[in-house]
Short mmCIF file of C-alpha atoms in Angstrom, two decimals:
data_model
loop_
_atom_site.label_atom_id
_atom_site.label_comp_id
_atom_site.label_asym_id
_atom_site.label_seq_id
_atom_site.Cartn_x
_atom_site.Cartn_y
_atom_site.Cartn_z
CA MET A 91 -0.05 -0.19 0.37
CA THR A 92 1.39 3.79 -1.42
CA LEU A 93 0.21 6.62 0.39
CA LEU A 94 -1.77 9.35 -1.66
CA THR A 95 1.34 10.82 -2.52
CA GLN A 96 0.89 14.59 -5.86
CA ALA A 97 2.75 11.16 -7.60
CA VAL A 98 -0.91 9.66 -7.33
CA MET A 99 -2.33 11.88 -7.94
CA VAL A 100 -0.53 13.09 -11.68
CA ARG A 101 -1.23 9.09 -12.00
CA ALA A 102 -4.78 9.17 -11.43
CA ASN A 103 -5.40 11.99 -13.64
CA ILE A 104 -3.04 11.15 -16.11
CA ASP A 105 -4.78 7.34 -16.06
CA VAL A 106 -8.22 9.50 -15.94
CA ASP A 107 -7.68 11.78 -18.58
CA ARG A 108 -7.07 9.12 -21.32
CA MET A 109 -9.98 6.64 -20.48
CA SER A 110 -12.87 6.23 -22.62
CA ALA A 111 -16.72 7.79 -22.68
CA GLN A 112 -17.63 3.92 -21.56
CA GLN A 113 -14.41 3.49 -18.88
CA LYS A 114 -15.12 6.60 -17.30
CA VAL A 115 -18.74 5.50 -16.83
CA GLU A 116 -17.07 1.69 -15.59
CA LEU A 117 -15.45 4.18 -12.95
CA ALA A 118 -18.26 5.68 -12.29
CA ASP A 119 -20.82 2.56 -11.87
CA GLU A 120 -17.91 1.89 -9.34
CA ILE A 121 -17.93 4.53 -7.27
CA TYR A 122 -21.82 4.46 -6.95
CA VAL A 123 -20.58 0.80 -5.50
CA GLN A 124 -18.75 2.00 -2.98
CA GLN A 125 -19.75 5.82 -2.30
CA PRO A 126 -22.77 6.29 -3.85
CA ASN A 127 -23.08 9.48 -1.57
CA LEU A 128 -20.50 10.67 -2.70
CA LEU A 129 -21.37 11.04 -6.21
CA ALA A 130 -24.78 11.79 -5.38
CA SER A 131 -23.30 14.83 -4.28
CA ILE A 132 -22.17 16.02 -7.64
CA LEU A 133 -24.76 14.64 -9.71
CA VAL A 134 -27.43 16.93 -7.65
CA LEU A 135 -25.08 20.15 -8.78
CA PRO A 136 -27.43 20.49 -11.68
CA ARG A 137 -30.55 21.18 -9.21
CA TYR A 138 -28.52 24.17 -7.81
CA GLY A 139 -27.92 25.82 -11.11
CA VAL A 140 -24.48 23.92 -12.11
CA ASP A 141 -24.70 23.31 -15.85
CA MET A 142 -23.12 19.78 -17.75
CA LEU A 143 -20.44 21.84 -18.79
CA GLN A 144 -19.66 22.91 -14.97
CA LEU A 145 -20.41 19.53 -14.25
CA GLU A 146 -17.94 18.20 -16.11
CA VAL A 147 -15.24 19.53 -13.36
CA PRO A 148 -16.62 18.18 -10.39
CA ILE A 149 -17.04 15.00 -12.02
CA HIS A 150 -13.20 14.59 -12.91
CA VAL A 151 -11.70 15.84 -9.52
CA LEU A 152 -14.20 12.37 -8.80
CA LEU A 153 -13.06 10.24 -10.48
CA VAL A 154 -9.67 10.98 -10.19
CA ALA A 155 -9.59 10.99 -6.34
CA PHE A 156 -10.81 8.04 -6.75
CA GLN A 157 -8.73 6.29 -9.56
CA ALA A 158 -5.49 7.78 -6.77
CA MET A 159 -6.84 5.88 -3.97
CA LYS A 160 -7.11 2.15 -5.63
CA HIS A 161 -3.91 2.91 -7.15
CA CYS A 162 -3.11 3.24 -3.39
CA GLY A 163 -4.55 0.18 -2.17
CA ARG A 164 -6.62 2.41 -0.29
CA ALA A 165 -10.18 1.78 0.25
CA LEU A 166 -11.99 4.15 2.33
CA PRO A 167 -14.97 4.06 4.86
CA THR A 168 -18.61 4.27 2.37
CA ILE A 169 -19.12 9.01 3.43
CA SER A 170 -22.03 8.88 4.83
CA GLU A 171 -24.98 11.76 4.75
CA ASP A 172 -24.52 12.61 8.19
CA VAL A 173 -20.58 12.38 7.71
CA GLN A 174 -21.08 14.96 4.97
CA GLU A 175 -23.03 16.82 6.35
CA THR A 176 -20.71 18.04 9.13
CA CYS A 177 -18.30 18.65 6.88
CA LEU A 178 -20.51 21.10 4.94
CA GLN A 179 -20.97 22.81 8.59
CA ARG A 180 -17.19 23.39 9.51
CA LYS A 181 -17.12 24.71 5.62
CA ARG A 182 -19.96 27.50 6.55
CA GLY A 183 -18.01 27.45 9.85
CA LEU A 184 -15.08 28.01 8.88
CA LYS A 185 -16.02 30.67 6.08
CA ALA A 186 -18.07 32.47 8.14
CA LEU A 187 -15.04 32.89 10.17
CA LEU A 188 -13.02 34.35 7.35
CA THR A 189 -15.56 36.47 5.66
CA PRO A 190 -14.59 39.83 7.32
CA SER A 191 -18.15 41.01 8.91
CA GLY A 192 -18.98 45.01 7.91
#
């Protein structure tokens, strides 16, 4: 098992860039099986005004991150909706802390 290093991320990015559309769909299917909430969080973005062209960026990030974890031989525990909500609350709190009040 290797660490998730910059080199691993670069390799994963190259792998994803070289994938056909069908291979990306198959990788997304793997993500659906192992991390359905992460995939759902991306796929729901159009409901919040993200157009399909913009959606390519978070999808790519998810595919690369997942591919990198595969390269490392590591598996994340399934990320629950509760964990995601906790992370969002932390992000909102940090944003509120860093936003100057005026």
